[in-house]
mmCIF file of N, CA and C in Angstrom:
data_model
loop_
_atom_site.group_PDB
_atom_site.id
_atom_site.type_symbol
_atom_site.label_atom_id
_atom_site.label_comp_id
_atom_site.label_asym_id
_atom_site.label_seq_id
_atom_site.Cartn_x
_atom_site.Cartn_y
_atom_site.Cartn_z
ATOM 1 N N UNK A 862 -5.713 27.940 -22.730
ATOM 2 C CA UNK A 862 -5.309 26.847 -23.631
ATOM 3 C C UNK A 862 -3.903 25.914 -23.061
ATOM 4 N N UNK A 863 -4.858 24.835 -23.077
ATOM 5 C CA UNK A 863 -3.922 23.504 -21.839
ATOM 6 C C UNK A 863 -2.683 23.461 -23.530
ATOM 7 N N UNK A 864 -1.440 23.103 -22.494
ATOM 8 C CA UNK A 864 -0.596 23.032 -22.226
ATOM 9 C C UNK A 864 0.107 21.203 -22.168
ATOM 10 N N UNK A 865 0.653 21.120 -23.363
ATOM 11 C CA UNK A 865 0.883 19.750 -23.451
ATOM 12 C C UNK A 865 2.070 19.592 -22.652
ATOM 13 N N UNK A 866 2.813 18.744 -21.924
ATOM 14 C CA UNK A 866 3.718 18.002 -21.063
ATOM 15 C C UNK A 866 4.742 17.508 -21.791
ATOM 16 N N UNK A 867 5.619 18.548 -22.440
ATOM 17 C CA UNK A 867 6.758 17.028 -22.975
ATOM 18 C C UNK A 867 7.519 15.549 -22.366
ATOM 19 N N UNK A 868 7.820 14.964 -23.017
ATOM 20 C CA UNK A 868 7.889 13.836 -22.419
ATOM 21 C C UNK A 868 9.766 14.454 -21.592
ATOM 22 N N UNK A 869 10.041 13.682 -20.724
ATOM 23 C CA UNK A 869 11.663 14.185 -20.555
ATOM 24 C C UNK A 869 12.451 12.975 -20.513
ATOM 25 N N UNK A 870 13.463 12.929 -20.349
ATOM 26 C CA UNK A 870 14.558 11.838 -19.469
ATOM 27 C C UNK A 870 16.626 12.272 -19.706
ATOM 28 N N UNK A 871 16.580 11.530 -18.315
ATOM 29 C CA UNK A 871 17.792 11.546 -18.215
ATOM 30 C C UNK A 871 18.654 10.278 -17.285
ATOM 31 N N UNK A 872 20.265 10.035 -18.225
ATOM 32 C CA UNK A 872 20.948 9.625 -17.729
ATOM 33 C C UNK A 872 21.661 9.332 -17.413
ATOM 34 N N UNK A 873 22.446 8.854 -16.295
ATOM 35 C CA UNK A 873 23.687 9.363 -15.244
ATOM 36 C C UNK A 873 24.005 7.674 -16.049
ATOM 37 N N UNK A 874 25.521 7.951 -15.489
ATOM 38 C CA UNK A 874 26.144 6.781 -15.652
ATOM 39 C C UNK A 874 27.336 6.351 -14.856
ATOM 40 N N UNK A 875 27.064 5.942 -14.014
ATOM 41 C CA UNK A 875 27.161 5.667 -13.138
ATOM 42 C C UNK A 875 28.515 3.856 -12.701
ATOM 43 N N UNK A 876 30.228 4.638 -11.935
ATOM 44 C CA UNK A 876 30.879 3.524 -11.906
ATOM 45 C C UNK A 876 30.679 2.543 -10.690
ATOM 46 N N UNK A 877 31.679 1.587 -10.905
ATOM 47 C CA UNK A 877 30.966 0.184 -9.922
ATOM 48 C C UNK A 877 31.910 1.111 -8.327
ATOM 49 N N UNK A 878 31.122 2.357 -8.119
ATOM 50 C CA UNK A 878 31.881 2.527 -6.809
ATOM 51 C C UNK A 878 30.787 2.752 -6.146
ATOM 52 N N UNK A 879 30.999 2.885 -4.334
ATOM 53 C CA UNK A 879 29.802 2.802 -3.187
ATOM 54 C C UNK A 879 29.399 4.055 -2.981
ATOM 55 N N UNK A 880 29.497 5.226 -3.148
ATOM 56 C CA UNK A 880 28.823 6.221 -3.466
ATOM 57 C C UNK A 880 28.207 6.842 -4.413
ATOM 58 N N UNK A 881 28.218 5.919 -5.683
ATOM 59 C CA UNK A 881 27.527 6.333 -7.220
ATOM 60 C C UNK A 881 25.376 6.112 -6.541
ATOM 61 N N UNK A 882 25.758 5.152 -6.315
ATOM 62 C CA UNK A 882 23.578 4.638 -5.915
ATOM 63 C C UNK A 882 22.749 6.313 -5.055
ATOM 64 N N UNK A 883 23.398 6.813 -3.949
ATOM 65 C CA UNK A 883 23.209 7.669 -3.094
ATOM 66 C C UNK A 883 23.839 9.158 -4.360
ATOM 67 N N UNK A 884 24.769 9.474 -5.156
ATOM 68 C CA UNK A 884 24.579 10.205 -6.039
ATOM 69 C C UNK A 884 23.510 10.143 -7.219
ATOM 70 N N UNK A 885 22.625 9.166 -7.662
ATOM 71 C CA UNK A 885 21.846 9.215 -8.877
ATOM 72 C C UNK A 885 20.641 9.448 -7.902
ATOM 73 N N UNK A 886 20.684 8.854 -5.844
ATOM 74 C CA UNK A 886 19.629 9.393 -5.683
ATOM 75 C C UNK A 886 19.068 10.509 -5.342
ATOM 76 N N UNK A 887 20.172 11.266 -5.101
ATOM 77 C CA UNK A 887 20.585 12.584 -5.217
ATOM 78 C C UNK A 887 19.810 13.739 -6.452
ATOM 79 N N UNK A 888 20.484 12.811 -7.615
ATOM 80 C CA UNK A 888 19.788 13.406 -9.115
ATOM 81 C C UNK A 888 18.345 13.473 -8.931
ATOM 82 N N UNK A 889 17.792 12.074 -8.362
ATOM 83 C CA UNK A 889 16.371 11.909 -8.764
ATOM 84 C C UNK A 889 16.040 13.041 -7.842
ATOM 85 N N UNK A 890 15.980 13.250 -6.958
ATOM 86 C CA UNK A 890 15.572 14.611 -5.988
ATOM 87 C C UNK A 890 15.098 15.488 -6.785
ATOM 88 N N UNK A 891 16.645 15.792 -7.639
ATOM 89 C CA UNK A 891 16.362 17.443 -8.260
ATOM 90 C C UNK A 891 15.751 17.492 -9.160
ATOM 91 N N UNK A 892 16.058 15.926 -9.960
ATOM 92 C CA UNK A 892 15.072 16.201 -11.509
ATOM 93 C C UNK A 892 14.103 16.327 -11.167
ATOM 94 N N UNK A 893 13.342 15.552 -10.249
ATOM 95 C CA UNK A 893 11.694 15.848 -9.722
ATOM 96 C C UNK A 893 11.323 16.777 -9.191
ATOM 97 N N UNK A 894 12.105 17.645 -8.460
ATOM 98 C CA UNK A 894 11.854 19.657 -8.027
ATOM 99 C C UNK A 894 11.793 19.995 -9.108
ATOM 100 N N UNK A 895 12.523 20.331 -10.352
ATOM 101 C CA UNK A 895 12.766 20.765 -11.766
ATOM 102 C C UNK A 895 11.906 20.376 -11.796
ATOM 103 N N UNK A 896 10.994 19.425 -12.015
ATOM 104 C CA UNK A 896 9.606 19.195 -12.827
ATOM 105 C C UNK A 896 8.735 18.912 -12.271
ATOM 106 N N UNK A 897 9.010 19.559 -11.384
ATOM 107 C CA UNK A 897 7.298 19.857 -10.126
ATOM 108 C C UNK A 897 7.206 18.987 -9.970
ATOM 109 N N UNK A 898 7.134 17.445 -9.591
ATOM 110 C CA UNK A 898 7.085 16.171 -9.244
ATOM 111 C C UNK A 898 7.693 15.962 -7.823
ATOM 112 N N UNK A 899 7.552 16.864 -7.282
ATOM 113 C CA UNK A 899 7.996 16.743 -5.602
ATOM 114 C C UNK A 899 7.161 15.119 -4.553
ATOM 115 N N UNK A 900 5.975 14.822 -5.346
ATOM 116 C CA UNK A 900 5.179 14.054 -4.548
ATOM 117 C C UNK A 900 5.904 13.004 -4.867
ATOM 118 N N UNK A 901 6.104 12.791 -6.436
ATOM 119 C CA UNK A 901 6.644 11.287 -6.767
ATOM 120 C C UNK A 901 8.187 10.834 -6.011
ATOM 121 N N UNK A 902 9.002 12.039 -5.758
ATOM 122 C CA UNK A 902 9.777 11.756 -5.316
ATOM 123 C C UNK A 902 10.193 11.091 -4.182
ATOM 124 N N UNK A 903 9.519 10.348 -2.785
ATOM 125 C CA UNK A 903 9.507 9.283 -2.117
ATOM 126 C C UNK A 903 9.733 8.119 -2.601
ATOM 127 N N UNK A 904 8.610 7.497 -3.349
ATOM 128 C CA UNK A 904 8.100 6.382 -3.514
ATOM 129 C C UNK A 904 9.402 6.285 -5.314
ATOM 130 N N UNK A 905 10.058 7.713 -6.115
ATOM 131 C CA UNK A 905 10.492 7.407 -6.597
ATOM 132 C C UNK A 905 11.801 6.724 -6.105
ATOM 133 N N UNK A 906 11.817 7.119 -5.228
ATOM 134 C CA UNK A 906 13.800 7.312 -4.642
ATOM 135 C C UNK A 906 13.680 5.788 -3.797
ATOM 136 N N UNK A 907 12.689 5.365 -3.108
ATOM 137 C CA UNK A 907 12.818 3.774 -2.642
ATOM 138 C C UNK A 907 13.620 2.948 -4.177
ATOM 139 N N UNK A 908 12.326 3.521 -5.261
ATOM 140 C CA UNK A 908 12.752 1.939 -6.388
ATOM 141 C C UNK A 908 13.941 2.745 -7.032
ATOM 142 N N UNK A 909 14.403 3.286 -6.745
ATOM 143 C CA UNK A 909 15.957 3.824 -7.194
ATOM 144 C C UNK A 909 17.613 2.891 -6.144
ATOM 145 N N UNK A 910 17.109 3.829 -5.031
ATOM 146 C CA UNK A 910 17.272 2.829 -4.097
ATOM 147 C C UNK A 910 17.520 1.398 -4.032
ATOM 148 N N UNK A 911 16.645 0.638 -4.553
ATOM 149 C CA UNK A 911 16.729 -1.125 -4.532
ATOM 150 C C UNK A 911 17.304 -1.166 -5.839
ATOM 151 N N UNK A 912 16.976 -0.366 -6.718
ATOM 152 C CA UNK A 912 16.865 -0.821 -7.925
ATOM 153 C C UNK A 912 18.697 -0.392 -8.650
ATOM 154 N N UNK A 913 19.296 0.605 -7.701
ATOM 155 C CA UNK A 913 20.552 0.699 -7.883
ATOM 156 C C UNK A 913 21.802 -0.561 -6.638
ATOM 157 N N UNK A 914 20.657 -0.653 -5.671
ATOM 158 C CA UNK A 914 21.609 -1.523 -4.586
ATOM 159 C C UNK A 914 21.718 -2.813 -6.103
ATOM 160 N N UNK A 915 20.877 -3.180 -5.866
ATOM 161 C CA UNK A 915 20.997 -4.549 -6.670
ATOM 162 C C UNK A 915 21.746 -4.660 -7.118
ATOM 163 N N UNK A 916 22.587 -3.899 -8.737
ATOM 164 C CA UNK A 916 23.131 -3.160 -9.500
ATOM 165 C C UNK A 916 24.710 -3.174 -8.524
ATOM 166 N N UNK A 917 24.273 -2.391 -7.420
ATOM 167 C CA UNK A 917 25.984 -2.839 -7.300
ATOM 168 C C UNK A 917 26.629 -3.361 -6.589
ATOM 169 N N UNK A 918 25.638 -4.064 -5.981
ATOM 170 C CA UNK A 918 26.231 -5.354 -5.067
ATOM 171 C C UNK A 918 26.233 -6.260 -5.898
ATOM 172 N N UNK A 919 25.723 -6.528 -7.152
ATOM 173 C CA UNK A 919 24.911 -7.894 -7.903
ATOM 174 C C UNK A 919 25.682 -7.849 -9.152
ATOM 175 N N UNK A 920 26.861 -6.979 -9.358
ATOM 176 C CA UNK A 920 27.388 -6.447 -10.701
ATOM 177 C C UNK A 920 29.164 -6.108 -10.809
ATOM 178 N N UNK A 921 29.635 -6.519 -10.870
ATOM 179 C CA UNK A 921 31.397 -5.767 -10.906
ATOM 180 C C UNK A 921 31.208 -4.623 -11.941
ATOM 181 N N UNK A 922 30.518 -4.489 -12.604
ATOM 182 C CA UNK A 922 31.079 -3.417 -13.807
ATOM 183 C C UNK A 922 30.432 -2.436 -13.237
ATOM 184 N N UNK A 923 30.346 -1.284 -14.240
ATOM 185 C CA UNK A 923 29.607 -0.137 -14.239
ATOM 186 C C UNK A 923 27.967 -0.790 -14.326
ATOM 187 N N UNK A 924 27.465 0.754 -14.072
ATOM 188 C CA UNK A 924 25.578 0.883 -14.278
ATOM 189 C C UNK A 924 25.099 2.156 -14.843
ATOM 190 N N UNK A 925 24.249 2.664 -14.641
ATOM 191 C CA UNK A 925 23.999 3.467 -15.928
ATOM 192 C C UNK A 925 22.558 3.589 -15.010
ATOM 193 N N UNK A 926 21.716 5.122 -14.314
ATOM 194 C CA UNK A 926 20.936 5.093 -13.782
ATOM 195 C C UNK A 926 20.070 5.878 -14.958
ATOM 196 N N UNK A 927 17.924 5.930 -14.985
ATOM 197 C CA UNK A 927 17.593 6.799 -16.521
ATOM 198 C C UNK A 927 16.118 7.158 -14.767
ATOM 199 N N UNK A 928 16.298 8.044 -15.873
ATOM 200 C CA UNK A 928 15.055 8.232 -15.294
ATOM 201 C C UNK A 928 14.307 8.992 -16.069
ATOM 202 N N UNK A 929 12.941 8.853 -16.298
ATOM 203 C CA UNK A 929 12.263 9.181 -17.289
ATOM 204 C C UNK A 929 10.402 9.714 -17.862
ATOM 205 N N UNK A 930 9.815 10.291 -18.039
ATOM 206 C CA UNK A 930 8.899 10.869 -17.758
ATOM 207 C C UNK A 930 8.490 10.206 -19.195
ATOM 208 N N UNK A 931 6.822 8.723 -19.145
ATOM 209 C CA UNK A 931 6.226 8.490 -19.850
ATOM 210 C C UNK A 931 5.195 9.149 -19.931
ATOM 211 N N UNK A 932 4.221 9.986 -19.163
ATOM 212 C CA UNK A 932 3.558 10.112 -19.350
ATOM 213 C C UNK A 932 3.652 11.201 -17.905
ATOM 214 N N UNK A 933 2.558 12.277 -18.890
ATOM 215 C CA UNK A 933 2.432 13.796 -17.407
ATOM 216 C C UNK A 933 1.694 13.227 -16.316
ATOM 217 N N UNK A 934 2.800 13.331 -15.097
ATOM 218 C CA UNK A 934 2.771 13.199 -13.884
ATOM 219 C C UNK A 934 2.892 11.730 -13.383
ATOM 220 N N UNK A 935 4.032 10.880 -13.918
ATOM 221 C CA UNK A 935 4.388 9.672 -14.171
ATOM 222 C C UNK A 935 6.089 9.943 -14.406
ATOM 223 N N UNK A 936 6.312 8.712 -13.750
ATOM 224 C CA UNK A 936 8.031 8.682 -14.050
ATOM 225 C C UNK A 936 8.846 6.886 -14.046
ATOM 226 N N UNK A 937 9.014 6.904 -14.586
ATOM 227 C CA UNK A 937 9.989 5.517 -14.812
ATOM 228 C C UNK A 937 11.272 5.865 -14.202
ATOM 229 N N UNK A 938 11.831 4.677 -13.468
ATOM 230 C CA UNK A 938 13.437 4.453 -12.525
ATOM 231 C C UNK A 938 13.981 3.326 -13.280
ATOM 232 N N UNK A 939 14.789 4.001 -13.634
ATOM 233 C CA UNK A 939 15.596 1.844 -14.450
ATOM 234 C C UNK A 939 17.208 2.395 -14.397
ATOM 235 N N UNK A 940 17.345 0.975 -14.284
ATOM 236 C CA UNK A 940 18.715 1.171 -13.674
ATOM 237 C C UNK A 940 19.155 -0.343 -14.875
ATOM 238 N N UNK A 941 21.113 -0.453 -15.521
ATOM 239 C CA UNK A 941 20.747 -0.628 -16.549
ATOM 240 C C UNK A 941 22.256 -1.558 -15.848
ATOM 241 N N UNK A 942 22.798 -2.798 -16.523
ATOM 242 C CA UNK A 942 24.116 -3.177 -15.918
ATOM 243 C C UNK A 942 24.052 -4.380 -16.801
ATOM 244 N N UNK A 943 25.410 -4.510 -16.330
ATOM 245 C CA UNK A 943 25.817 -5.808 -17.458
ATOM 246 C C UNK A 943 26.184 -7.211 -17.520
ATOM 247 N N UNK A 944 24.240 -7.268 -16.303
ATOM 248 C CA UNK A 944 24.531 -9.067 -15.958
ATOM 249 C C UNK A 944 23.703 -9.222 -17.014
ATOM 250 N N UNK A 945 23.425 -10.034 -17.595
ATOM 251 C CA UNK A 945 21.822 -10.180 -17.875
ATOM 252 C C UNK A 945 21.383 -11.485 -17.465
ATOM 253 N N UNK A 946 21.589 -11.838 -16.374
ATOM 254 C CA UNK A 946 20.385 -12.135 -15.953
ATOM 255 C C UNK A 946 19.828 -11.103 -14.845
ATOM 256 N N UNK A 947 18.350 -11.642 -14.638
ATOM 257 C CA UNK A 947 17.001 -11.210 -14.395
ATOM 258 C C UNK A 947 17.158 -11.757 -12.949
ATOM 259 N N UNK A 948 16.663 -10.710 -11.825
ATOM 260 C CA UNK A 948 17.200 -11.634 -10.296
ATOM 261 C C UNK A 948 16.208 -12.679 -10.062
ATOM 262 N N UNK A 949 15.883 -13.786 -9.723
ATOM 263 C CA UNK A 949 14.841 -14.207 -8.858
ATOM 264 C C UNK A 949 13.860 -12.686 -8.621
ATOM 265 N N UNK A 950 14.155 -11.834 -7.760
ATOM 266 C CA UNK A 950 13.132 -11.109 -6.443
ATOM 267 C C UNK A 950 12.574 -10.660 -7.815
ATOM 268 N N UNK A 951 12.985 -10.734 -8.763
ATOM 269 C CA UNK A 951 11.679 -9.416 -9.766
ATOM 270 C C UNK A 951 11.248 -10.337 -10.647
ATOM 271 N N UNK A 952 10.566 -11.225 -10.724
ATOM 272 C CA UNK A 952 9.850 -12.447 -11.647
ATOM 273 C C UNK A 952 8.890 -12.538 -10.764
ATOM 274 N N UNK A 953 7.389 -12.363 -11.687
ATOM 275 C CA UNK A 953 6.531 -12.610 -10.756
ATOM 276 C C UNK A 953 5.718 -14.319 -9.979
ATOM 277 N N UNK A 954 6.980 -14.813 -10.406
ATOM 278 C CA UNK A 954 6.776 -15.932 -10.471
ATOM 279 C C UNK A 954 7.489 -17.218 -8.671
ATOM 280 N N UNK A 955 8.267 -15.743 -8.020
ATOM 281 C CA UNK A 955 9.016 -16.139 -7.114
ATOM 282 C C UNK A 955 8.798 -16.088 -6.013
ATOM 283 N N UNK A 956 8.468 -16.620 -5.005
ATOM 284 C CA UNK A 956 7.592 -16.074 -3.452
ATOM 285 C C UNK A 956 8.646 -15.420 -2.919
ATOM 286 N N UNK A 957 8.443 -14.273 -1.955
ATOM 287 C CA UNK A 957 9.226 -13.411 -1.128
ATOM 288 C C UNK A 957 10.354 -14.013 -0.398
ATOM 289 N N UNK A 958 11.428 -14.059 0.469
ATOM 290 C CA UNK A 958 11.894 -14.264 0.307
ATOM 291 C C UNK A 958 11.227 -14.372 1.915
ATOM 292 N N UNK A 959 11.668 -15.585 3.174
ATOM 293 C CA UNK A 959 11.551 -15.996 4.555
ATOM 294 C C UNK A 959 11.059 -13.950 5.507
ATOM 295 N N UNK A 960 10.460 -14.706 6.279
ATOM 296 C CA UNK A 960 10.527 -13.051 7.355
ATOM 297 C C UNK A 960 11.855 -12.554 7.552
ATOM 298 N N UNK A 961 12.908 -14.032 8.276
ATOM 299 C CA UNK A 961 13.595 -13.718 8.999
ATOM 300 C C UNK A 961 14.815 -13.626 8.264
ATOM 301 N N UNK A 962 14.593 -13.589 6.539
ATOM 302 C CA UNK A 962 16.228 -12.915 5.445
ATOM 303 C C UNK A 962 16.402 -12.926 5.706
ATOM 304 N N UNK A 963 18.072 -12.035 5.975
ATOM 305 C CA UNK A 963 18.908 -11.267 5.561
ATOM 306 C C UNK A 963 18.787 -10.458 5.003
ATOM 307 N N UNK A 964 18.723 -11.590 3.495
ATOM 308 C CA UNK A 964 18.981 -10.656 1.797
ATOM 309 C C UNK A 964 17.701 -11.647 1.452
ATOM 310 N N UNK A 965 16.967 -10.058 -0.072
ATOM 311 C CA UNK A 965 16.480 -10.854 -1.113
ATOM 312 C C UNK A 965 15.134 -10.037 -1.259
ATOM 313 N N UNK A 966 14.638 -8.698 -0.291
ATOM 314 C CA UNK A 966 13.341 -8.475 -0.281
ATOM 315 C C UNK A 966 13.661 -7.111 -1.187
ATOM 316 N N UNK A 967 14.396 -6.546 -1.456
ATOM 317 C CA UNK A 967 14.464 -5.640 -1.966
ATOM 318 C C UNK A 967 13.743 -5.100 -3.715
ATOM 319 N N UNK A 968 14.049 -6.441 -4.456
ATOM 320 C CA UNK A 968 13.542 -6.440 -5.143
ATOM 321 C C UNK A 968 11.750 -6.600 -5.234
ATOM 322 N N UNK A 969 11.854 -7.584 -4.253
ATOM 323 C CA UNK A 969 9.369 -7.841 -4.135
ATOM 324 C C UNK A 969 9.120 -6.078 -3.653
ATOM 325 N N UNK A 970 9.469 -5.270 -3.139
ATOM 326 C CA UNK A 970 9.492 -4.093 -2.301
ATOM 327 C C UNK A 970 9.400 -3.311 -3.425
ATOM 328 N N UNK A 971 9.833 -3.416 -4.470
ATOM 329 C CA UNK A 971 9.980 -3.027 -6.131
ATOM 330 C C UNK A 971 8.808 -3.081 -6.497
ATOM 331 N N UNK A 972 9.001 -4.517 -6.332
ATOM 332 C CA UNK A 972 7.225 -4.392 -7.716
ATOM 333 C C UNK A 972 6.185 -4.446 -6.636
ATOM 334 N N UNK A 973 6.083 -4.271 -4.845
ATOM 335 C CA UNK A 973 5.351 -4.357 -4.513
ATOM 336 C C UNK A 973 4.487 -2.610 -4.478
ATOM 337 N N UNK A 974 5.769 -1.811 -4.255
ATOM 338 C CA UNK A 974 5.380 0.151 -4.264
ATOM 339 C C UNK A 974 5.658 -0.088 -5.611
ATOM 340 N N UNK A 975 5.871 0.056 -6.779
ATOM 341 C CA UNK A 975 5.262 0.207 -8.388
ATOM 342 C C UNK A 975 3.834 0.053 -8.780
ATOM 343 N N UNK A 976 3.379 0.911 -10.069
ATOM 344 C CA UNK A 976 2.586 0.471 -10.255
ATOM 345 C C UNK A 976 2.492 0.360 -11.438
ATOM 346 N N UNK A 977 3.703 -0.027 -12.257
ATOM 347 C CA UNK A 977 4.426 -0.845 -13.366
ATOM 348 C C UNK A 977 6.245 -1.339 -13.237
ATOM 349 N N UNK A 978 6.300 -2.734 -13.606
ATOM 350 C CA UNK A 978 7.214 -3.265 -13.704
ATOM 351 C C UNK A 978 7.787 -3.429 -15.067
ATOM 352 N N UNK A 979 9.107 -4.061 -15.352
ATOM 353 C CA UNK A 979 9.393 -5.313 -16.216
ATOM 354 C C UNK A 979 11.444 -4.468 -16.526
ATOM 355 N N UNK A 980 11.238 -5.534 -17.280
ATOM 356 C CA UNK A 980 12.944 -5.967 -17.294
ATOM 357 C C UNK A 980 13.208 -6.145 -19.045
ATOM 358 N N UNK A 981 14.646 -5.310 -19.347
ATOM 359 C CA UNK A 981 14.914 -6.238 -20.754
ATOM 360 C C UNK A 981 15.832 -6.757 -21.136
ATOM 361 N N UNK A 982 16.247 -7.830 -21.360
ATOM 362 C CA UNK A 982 17.979 -8.263 -20.970
ATOM 363 C C UNK A 982 18.370 -7.648 -22.575
ATOM 364 N N UNK A 983 19.320 -6.989 -22.525
ATOM 365 C CA UNK A 983 19.694 -7.208 -24.033
ATOM 366 C C UNK A 983 20.599 -8.023 -24.303
ATOM 367 N N UNK A 984 20.748 -8.685 -25.322
ATOM 368 C CA UNK A 984 21.281 -9.773 -25.477
ATOM 369 C C UNK A 984 22.850 -8.831 -26.765
ATOM 370 N N UNK A 985 22.519 -8.126 -27.737
ATOM 371 C CA UNK A 985 22.940 -7.484 -28.515
ATOM 372 C C UNK A 985 24.026 -6.773 -27.666
ATOM 373 N N UNK A 986 25.838 -6.762 -28.019
ATOM 374 C CA UNK A 986 26.592 -6.028 -27.365
ATOM 375 C C UNK A 986 26.418 -4.661 -29.017
ATOM 376 N N UNK A 987 27.064 -3.852 -28.265
ATOM 377 C CA UNK A 987 26.823 -2.802 -29.573
ATOM 378 C C UNK A 987 26.972 -1.137 -28.404
ATOM 379 N N UNK A 988 25.959 -1.006 -28.778
ATOM 380 C CA UNK A 988 25.497 0.429 -27.586
ATOM 381 C C UNK A 988 25.321 -0.002 -25.609
ATOM 382 N N UNK A 989 24.873 -0.519 -26.045
ATOM 383 C CA UNK A 989 23.968 -1.400 -25.514
ATOM 384 C C UNK A 989 25.041 -2.547 -24.297
ATOM 385 N N UNK A 990 25.987 -2.137 -24.885
ATOM 386 C CA UNK A 990 26.582 -3.553 -24.380
ATOM 387 C C UNK A 990 26.532 -4.249 -23.645
ATOM 388 N N UNK A 991 24.864 -5.111 -24.114
ATOM 389 C CA UNK A 991 24.400 -6.041 -23.361
ATOM 390 C C UNK A 991 23.759 -5.775 -21.561
ATOM 391 N N UNK A 992 23.794 -6.856 -21.650
ATOM 392 C CA UNK A 992 23.158 -6.625 -19.810
ATOM 393 C C UNK A 992 21.829 -7.331 -19.238
ATOM 394 N N UNK A 993 21.350 -5.757 -18.794
ATOM 395 C CA UNK A 993 20.004 -6.272 -18.498
ATOM 396 C C UNK A 993 19.664 -4.480 -17.853
ATOM 397 N N UNK A 994 17.854 -4.364 -18.375
ATOM 398 C CA UNK A 994 17.358 -2.850 -18.071
ATOM 399 C C UNK A 994 16.332 -3.645 -16.845
ATOM 400 N N UNK A 995 16.207 -2.754 -15.628
ATOM 401 C CA UNK A 995 14.956 -3.321 -15.061
ATOM 402 C C UNK A 995 14.605 -1.748 -14.467
ATOM 403 N N UNK A 996 13.534 -2.046 -14.358
ATOM 404 C CA UNK A 996 12.894 -0.564 -14.229
ATOM 405 C C UNK A 996 11.337 -0.518 -13.311
ATOM 406 N N UNK A 997 10.940 0.552 -12.878
ATOM 407 C CA UNK A 997 9.469 0.549 -12.131
ATOM 408 C C UNK A 997 8.992 1.891 -13.382
ATOM 409 N N UNK A 998 7.538 2.194 -13.069
ATOM 410 C CA UNK A 998 7.283 3.138 -12.838
ATOM 411 C C UNK A 998 6.521 3.648 -11.973
ATOM 412 N N UNK A 999 5.677 4.515 -11.616
ATOM 413 C CA UNK A 999 5.119 5.113 -10.901
ATOM 414 C C UNK A 999 4.924 6.523 -10.475
ATOM 415 N N UNK A 1000 3.143 6.894 -10.606
ATOM 416 C CA UNK A 1000 3.061 8.333 -10.281
ATOM 417 C C UNK A 1000 1.482 7.904 -11.058
ATOM 418 N N UNK A 1001 0.988 9.376 -11.090
ATOM 419 C CA UNK A 1001 -0.397 9.473 -10.817
ATOM 420 C C UNK A 1001 -2.035 8.697 -10.518
ATOM 421 N N UNK A 1002 -2.900 7.863 -10.343
ATOM 422 C CA UNK A 1002 -3.683 6.918 -9.877
ATOM 423 C C UNK A 1002 -3.051 6.676 -8.304
ATOM 424 N N UNK A 1003 -3.390 5.634 -7.973
ATOM 425 C CA UNK A 1003 -2.766 4.630 -7.028
ATOM 426 C C UNK A 1003 -1.728 5.712 -6.559
ATOM 427 N N UNK A 1004 -0.482 5.509 -6.889
ATOM 428 C CA UNK A 1004 0.908 6.372 -6.675
ATOM 429 C C UNK A 1004 0.473 7.502 -5.611
ATOM 430 N N UNK A 1005 -0.093 8.357 -6.622
ATOM 431 C CA UNK A 1005 -0.140 9.857 -5.923
ATOM 432 C C UNK A 1005 -1.468 9.643 -4.749
ATOM 433 N N UNK A 1006 -2.317 8.833 -4.469
ATOM 434 C CA UNK A 1006 -2.500 9.048 -3.518
ATOM 435 C C UNK A 1006 -2.669 8.159 -2.446
ATOM 436 N N UNK A 1007 -1.725 7.612 -2.628
ATOM 437 C CA UNK A 1007 -0.200 7.391 -1.335
ATOM 438 C C UNK A 1007 0.457 8.249 -1.265
ATOM 439 N N UNK A 1008 1.105 9.204 -1.958
ATOM 440 C CA UNK A 1008 2.194 9.853 -1.460
ATOM 441 C C UNK A 1008 1.301 11.760 -1.236
ATOM 442 N N UNK A 1009 0.170 11.065 -0.845
ATOM 443 C CA UNK A 1009 -0.448 12.336 -0.363
ATOM 444 C C UNK A 1009 -0.639 11.941 1.255
#
């Protein structure tokens, strides 16, 4: 008899602390291992590292890391922060930085390595406290073949 894998999600609220991105990446590895998805860890950790670094470096307030399973064998890495501005590197119409640029490659790397990306600008204050949510997905299909 086939079983259906239930979806799952975890959210980690992080202070604006230089140790927070590392803590979130460690939680990501533990969660993926617990859900028997260790093959997704390298790509998911890269996506998380870049999204978390962007939130930490370009905002002043707290941020949150979210890891969820939208479908069996797939994960979505998402980072919420209080700044509603979408970074230029996360939109499809921005050219990549020059090869000798010291900054600006991270979000282009996310778009190149993820199977899907997206952004939600949260203009309403309330539970979300406004801001934005950047996300990237990996798993199944092409990502699974690259991870092997």
